[in-house]
mmCIF file of C-alpha atoms in Angstrom:
data_model
loop_
_atom_site.group_PDB
_atom_site.id
_atom_site.type_symbol
_atom_site.label_atom_id
_atom_site.label_comp_id
_atom_site.label_asym_id
_atom_site.label_seq_id
_atom_site.Cartn_x
_atom_site.Cartn_y
_atom_site.Cartn_z
ATOM 1 C CA MET A 1 0.084 -0.300 0.079
ATOM 2 C CA SER A 2 1.088 4.036 -0.508
ATOM 3 C CA GLY A 3 1.396 5.413 2.968
ATOM 4 C CA THR A 4 0.568 9.331 3.106
ATOM 5 C CA THR A 5 1.056 11.610 5.765
ATOM 6 C CA THR A 6 2.152 15.359 6.332
ATOM 7 C CA GLN A 7 3.035 14.911 10.164
ATOM 8 C CA TRP A 8 6.091 13.504 11.487
ATOM 9 C CA ALA A 9 6.234 9.870 10.706
ATOM 10 C CA SER A 10 4.906 7.505 13.666
ATOM 11 C CA PRO A 11 6.416 4.446 14.736
ATOM 12 C CA GLY A 12 4.961 1.440 12.795
ATOM 13 C CA THR A 13 5.694 -0.294 9.360
ATOM 14 C CA THR A 14 4.575 0.747 6.206
ATOM 15 C CA VAL A 15 4.594 -2.575 3.106
ATOM 16 C CA LEU A 16 4.651 -0.627 0.220
ATOM 17 C CA ALA A 17 3.093 -3.110 -2.735
ATOM 18 C CA PRO A 18 5.262 -3.497 -6.013
ATOM 19 C CA ARG A 19 5.494 -0.236 -7.536
ATOM 20 C CA GLY A 20 4.361 1.376 -4.633
ATOM 21 C CA ARG A 21 5.701 4.549 -3.025
ATOM 22 C CA LEU A 22 5.642 6.637 0.438
ATOM 23 C CA ALA A 23 6.073 9.963 1.822
ATOM 24 C CA LEU A 24 7.223 10.501 5.347
ATOM 25 C CA ARG A 25 8.710 13.159 7.585
ATOM 26 C CA ALA A 26 11.249 12.337 9.991
ATOM 27 C CA ARG A 27 12.673 13.617 13.228
ATOM 28 C CA PRO A 28 16.126 13.186 14.472
ATOM 29 C CA GLY A 29 17.011 10.377 15.953
ATOM 30 C CA GLN A 30 14.653 8.416 14.480
ATOM 31 C CA ARG A 31 15.432 5.187 12.554
ATOM 32 C CA ILE A 32 14.347 4.020 8.995
ATOM 33 C CA THR A 33 14.665 0.848 7.897
ATOM 34 C CA VAL A 34 13.920 -0.561 4.318
ATOM 35 C CA THR A 35 13.302 -4.322 4.074
ATOM 36 C CA ASP A 36 13.513 -6.243 1.127
ATOM 37 C CA LEU A 37 11.211 -8.765 1.674
ATOM 38 C CA GLU A 38 11.485 -11.258 -1.176
ATOM 39 C CA GLY A 39 14.644 -10.375 -2.466
ATOM 40 C CA GLN A 40 16.542 -8.881 -5.359
ATOM 41 C CA GLN A 41 14.718 -5.520 -5.368
ATOM 42 C CA VAL A 42 15.576 -1.830 -5.541
ATOM 43 C CA MET A 43 13.995 0.620 -3.163
ATOM 44 C CA ASP A 44 14.663 4.711 -4.707
ATOM 45 C CA PHE A 45 14.626 7.264 -2.244
ATOM 46 C CA ILE A 46 15.158 11.242 -1.823
ATOM 47 C CA ALA A 47 14.906 13.571 0.817
ATOM 48 C CA ALA A 48 15.263 17.151 1.459
ATOM 49 C CA MET A 49 15.668 19.770 4.788
ATOM 50 C CA VAL A 50 12.518 20.764 6.219
ATOM 51 C CA ALA A 51 13.585 23.903 7.343
ATOM 52 C CA ASP A 52 14.966 24.340 3.531
ATOM 53 C CA PRO A 53 13.628 21.811 1.273
ATOM 54 C CA ASP A 54 16.240 23.291 -1.381
ATOM 55 C CA GLU A 55 18.557 21.903 0.472
ATOM 56 C CA ARG A 56 18.286 18.206 -0.884
ATOM 57 C CA LEU A 57 20.045 14.825 -0.853
ATOM 58 C CA SER A 58 23.159 15.011 -2.715
ATOM 59 C CA ALA A 59 24.526 11.562 -3.972
ATOM 60 C CA MET A 60 27.545 13.540 -5.505
ATOM 61 C CA PHE A 61 28.433 14.570 -2.418
ATOM 62 C CA THR A 62 28.084 11.440 -0.036
ATOM 63 C CA ARG A 63 30.121 9.587 -2.811
ATOM 64 C CA VAL A 64 33.065 12.425 -2.572
ATOM 65 C CA SER A 65 32.686 12.063 1.598
ATOM 66 C CA SER A 66 33.465 8.306 1.624
ATOM 67 C CA GLY A 67 35.475 8.219 -1.379
ATOM 68 C CA ARG A 68 33.288 5.113 -2.417
ATOM 69 C CA TRP A 69 30.599 4.679 -5.195
ATOM 70 C CA ASP A 70 28.553 2.570 -3.089
ATOM 71 C CA LEU A 71 27.193 3.294 0.538
ATOM 72 C CA LYS A 72 28.212 0.874 3.191
ATOM 73 C CA GLN A 73 27.586 0.459 6.869
ATOM 74 C CA GLY A 74 28.901 3.399 8.920
ATOM 75 C CA HIS A 75 28.637 5.774 6.215
ATOM 76 C CA THR A 76 26.632 9.536 6.201
ATOM 77 C CA ILE A 77 24.260 10.818 3.729
ATOM 78 C CA TYR A 78 25.009 14.690 3.174
ATOM 79 C CA SER A 79 23.027 17.060 1.363
ATOM 80 C CA ASP A 80 24.126 19.046 -1.536
ATOM 81 C CA LYS A 81 25.583 22.068 1.457
ATOM 82 C CA CYS A 82 27.593 19.378 2.525
ATOM 83 C CA ARG A 83 25.388 18.944 5.842
ATOM 84 C CA PRO A 84 24.488 15.266 7.300
ATOM 85 C CA MET A 85 20.899 14.059 6.624
ATOM 86 C CA LEU A 86 21.134 10.063 7.356
ATOM 87 C CA LYS A 87 23.688 7.825 8.564
ATOM 88 C CA VAL A 88 23.616 4.274 7.332
ATOM 89 C CA VAL A 89 23.939 1.926 11.526
ATOM 90 C CA HIS A 90 23.155 -1.217 9.909
ATOM 91 C CA ASP A 91 23.510 -2.855 6.181
ATOM 92 C CA ASP A 92 22.690 -6.554 5.467
ATOM 93 C CA ASN A 93 23.906 -5.913 1.901
ATOM 94 C CA GLY A 94 26.391 -2.902 1.203
ATOM 95 C CA ILE A 95 25.260 -2.500 -2.401
ATOM 96 C CA HIS A 96 23.640 0.749 -3.556
ATOM 97 C CA ASN A 97 23.697 3.065 -6.148
ATOM 98 C CA MET A 98 24.829 6.613 -5.781
ATOM 99 C CA THR A 99 25.370 7.267 -9.357
ATOM 100 C CA GLY A 100 22.104 9.387 -9.175
ATOM 101 C CA GLY A 101 19.215 9.097 -11.111
ATOM 102 C CA TYR A 102 15.857 7.237 -11.145
ATOM 103 C CA CYS A 103 13.892 5.391 -14.115
ATOM 104 C CA THR A 104 11.729 7.392 -16.138
ATOM 105 C CA LYS A 105 9.018 7.126 -19.053
ATOM 106 C CA TYR A 106 11.624 9.446 -20.905
ATOM 107 C CA SER A 107 14.466 7.299 -20.006
ATOM 108 C CA ASN A 108 12.638 4.078 -20.843
ATOM 109 C CA ALA A 109 11.576 5.654 -24.086
ATOM 110 C CA PHE A 110 15.157 6.130 -24.835
ATOM 111 C CA ARG A 111 16.804 2.996 -24.114
ATOM 112 C CA TYR A 112 14.213 0.459 -24.307
ATOM 113 C CA ALA A 113 12.024 1.846 -26.803
ATOM 114 C CA VAL A 114 8.881 1.254 -24.665
ATOM 115 C CA GLU A 115 6.209 4.403 -24.411
ATOM 116 C CA ASP A 116 4.634 5.789 -21.142
ATOM 117 C CA THR A 117 5.891 3.620 -18.642
ATOM 118 C CA TRP A 118 5.379 4.400 -15.089
ATOM 119 C CA GLY A 119 8.790 5.108 -12.990
ATOM 120 C CA CYS A 120 10.009 6.019 -10.042
ATOM 121 C CA LEU A 121 10.021 9.695 -11.096
ATOM 122 C CA ASP A 122 6.409 9.311 -10.976
ATOM 123 C CA ASN A 123 6.386 7.863 -7.506
ATOM 124 C CA LEU A 124 9.011 10.390 -5.992
ATOM 125 C CA ALA A 125 6.774 13.070 -7.582
ATOM 126 C CA GLY A 126 3.602 11.675 -5.797
ATOM 127 C CA ASP A 127 5.365 11.623 -2.544
ATOM 128 C CA TRP A 128 6.916 15.309 -3.190
ATOM 129 C CA ALA A 129 3.446 16.384 -3.905
ATOM 130 C CA GLU A 130 1.915 14.538 -1.082
ATOM 131 C CA LEU A 131 4.361 16.732 1.364
ATOM 132 C CA GLY A 132 3.379 19.942 -0.205
ATOM 133 C CA LEU A 133 6.873 20.366 -1.876
ATOM 134 C CA ASP A 134 7.610 21.398 -5.558
ATOM 135 C CA THR A 135 7.803 18.686 -7.665
ATOM 136 C CA THR A 136 9.328 20.307 -10.497
ATOM 137 C CA LYS A 137 12.745 20.296 -8.125
ATOM 138 C CA ILE A 138 13.192 16.972 -7.886
ATOM 139 C CA ASN A 139 16.961 15.747 -9.862
ATOM 140 C CA PRO A 140 18.626 12.925 -10.323
ATOM 141 C CA ASP A 141 21.354 13.734 -7.418
ATOM 142 C CA GLN A 142 19.263 14.140 -4.531
ATOM 143 C CA CYS A 143 18.279 9.983 -5.051
ATOM 144 C CA ILE A 144 20.059 7.077 -3.891
ATOM 145 C CA SER A 145 19.036 3.514 -5.085
ATOM 146 C CA LEU A 146 19.340 1.205 -2.666
ATOM 147 C CA PHE A 147 20.413 -2.548 -3.158
ATOM 148 C CA MET A 148 20.955 -1.716 -6.727
ATOM 149 C CA ASN A 149 23.731 -3.414 -8.318
ATOM 150 C CA ILE A 150 25.424 -1.766 -10.776
ATOM 151 C CA LEU A 151 29.023 -2.865 -11.981
ATOM 152 C CA HIS A 152 32.170 -0.747 -12.895
ATOM 153 C CA HIS A 153 34.050 -1.702 -15.293
ATOM 154 C CA PRO A 154 37.604 -1.204 -15.984
ATOM 155 C CA ASP A 155 37.136 0.062 -19.191
ATOM 156 C CA GLY A 156 34.841 2.520 -18.200
ATOM 157 C CA ARG A 157 31.664 1.120 -18.992
ATOM 158 C CA MET A 158 28.178 0.700 -16.304
ATOM 159 C CA GLU A 159 25.997 -2.118 -16.518
ATOM 160 C CA ILE A 160 23.245 -2.675 -14.515
ATOM 161 C CA VAL A 161 23.094 -6.191 -13.021
ATOM 162 C CA GLU A 162 20.447 -8.180 -10.666
ATOM 163 C CA PRO A 163 20.560 -7.137 -6.799
ATOM 164 C CA THR A 164 22.168 -9.643 -4.626
ATOM 165 C CA THR A 165 19.594 -9.367 -1.676
ATOM 166 C CA LYS A 166 18.247 -12.035 -0.070
ATOM 167 C CA PRO A 167 14.919 -12.270 1.251
ATOM 168 C CA GLY A 168 14.867 -9.968 4.430
ATOM 169 C CA ASP A 169 17.575 -8.005 3.754
ATOM 170 C CA SER A 170 17.533 -4.494 5.167
ATOM 171 C CA ILE A 171 19.237 -1.155 5.538
ATOM 172 C CA VAL A 172 18.547 0.952 8.598
ATOM 173 C CA PHE A 173 19.202 4.281 8.777
ATOM 174 C CA GLU A 174 19.683 7.134 11.363
ATOM 175 C CA VAL A 175 17.769 10.101 11.258
ATOM 176 C CA LEU A 176 19.953 13.406 11.882
ATOM 177 C CA ASP A 177 17.952 16.420 10.853
ATOM 178 C CA GLU A 178 14.041 17.441 10.237
ATOM 179 C CA LEU A 179 13.746 15.813 6.559
ATOM 180 C CA HIS A 180 11.426 15.324 3.773
ATOM 181 C CA LEU A 181 11.774 11.595 2.485
ATOM 182 C CA GLY A 182 10.559 9.948 -0.650
ATOM 183 C CA PHE A 183 10.531 6.319 -1.420
ATOM 184 C CA SER A 184 9.540 4.660 -4.682
ATOM 185 C CA ASN A 185 9.717 0.695 -4.711
ATOM 186 C CA CYS A 186 11.099 0.319 -8.271
ATOM 187 C CA PRO A 187 8.878 -0.258 -10.994
ATOM 188 C CA GLU A 188 11.461 -1.251 -13.712
ATOM 189 C CA GLU A 189 10.881 -4.046 -15.423
ATOM 190 C CA HIS A 190 13.231 -3.563 -18.788
ATOM 191 C CA ASN A 191 16.516 -4.403 -16.912
ATOM 192 C CA PRO A 192 17.506 -6.451 -14.431
ATOM 193 C CA CYS A 193 17.627 -4.038 -11.222
ATOM 194 C CA ASN A 194 14.484 -5.894 -9.761
ATOM 195 C CA ALA A 195 15.458 -9.014 -11.639
ATOM 196 C CA PHE A 196 12.902 -8.345 -14.213
ATOM 197 C CA ASN A 197 10.304 -9.027 -11.427
ATOM 198 C CA PRO A 198 8.966 -6.176 -9.249
ATOM 199 C CA THR A 199 8.013 -7.409 -5.667
ATOM 200 C CA SER A 200 6.740 -5.980 -2.184
ATOM 201 C CA MET A 201 9.390 -3.841 0.149
ATOM 202 C CA SER A 202 8.752 -2.527 3.626
ATOM 203 C CA VAL A 203 9.810 0.633 5.373
ATOM 204 C CA THR A 204 10.010 0.779 9.289
ATOM 205 C CA VAL A 205 10.046 4.210 11.551
ATOM 206 C CA GLU A 206 11.223 3.456 15.343
ATOM 207 C CA GLU A 207 11.634 5.920 17.850
ATOM 208 C CA ALA A 208 15.636 6.069 19.211
#
């Protein structure tokens, strides 16, 4: 199901159906757990500061801060003003795409010659609209794709391959500031990012 709230997130678990979405406002100290219920599924998410939604999560500055392409346990996610937003306090898998970006009907038309597909951008725009934010300000650098497996080859090629997550694998974030959060249970079926079979995921909110 899709969660809907413009209030502070309350403790509990929301199960996102395949292609579902979830919008949250989270407080410092809360923990957010994203769980791959059936395995080999990607969750895209974006974030912005509540105090200034124009200050957004930055995949680029997060990569620079860690010196890695992938997000790992113990790493911090930073905004485009280099302020800490989230910290990874537990991670069962350790493979997450931080090159930025999300699937869209435009990229699917260009890459796979399919028209009018539903993509993560549609879900994330729904999240942002639900939170009362400007959907036109969502940008690819604002997005991290949890459990997405992209190989970086020595010759410079990037290749999307199937995730390595098993049923029940999760990643846990500690919230470090007041945040708007948008989640998209990735609907992509035209490449291996979800093993060609979108499945359910869950998001759990816990108090410190």
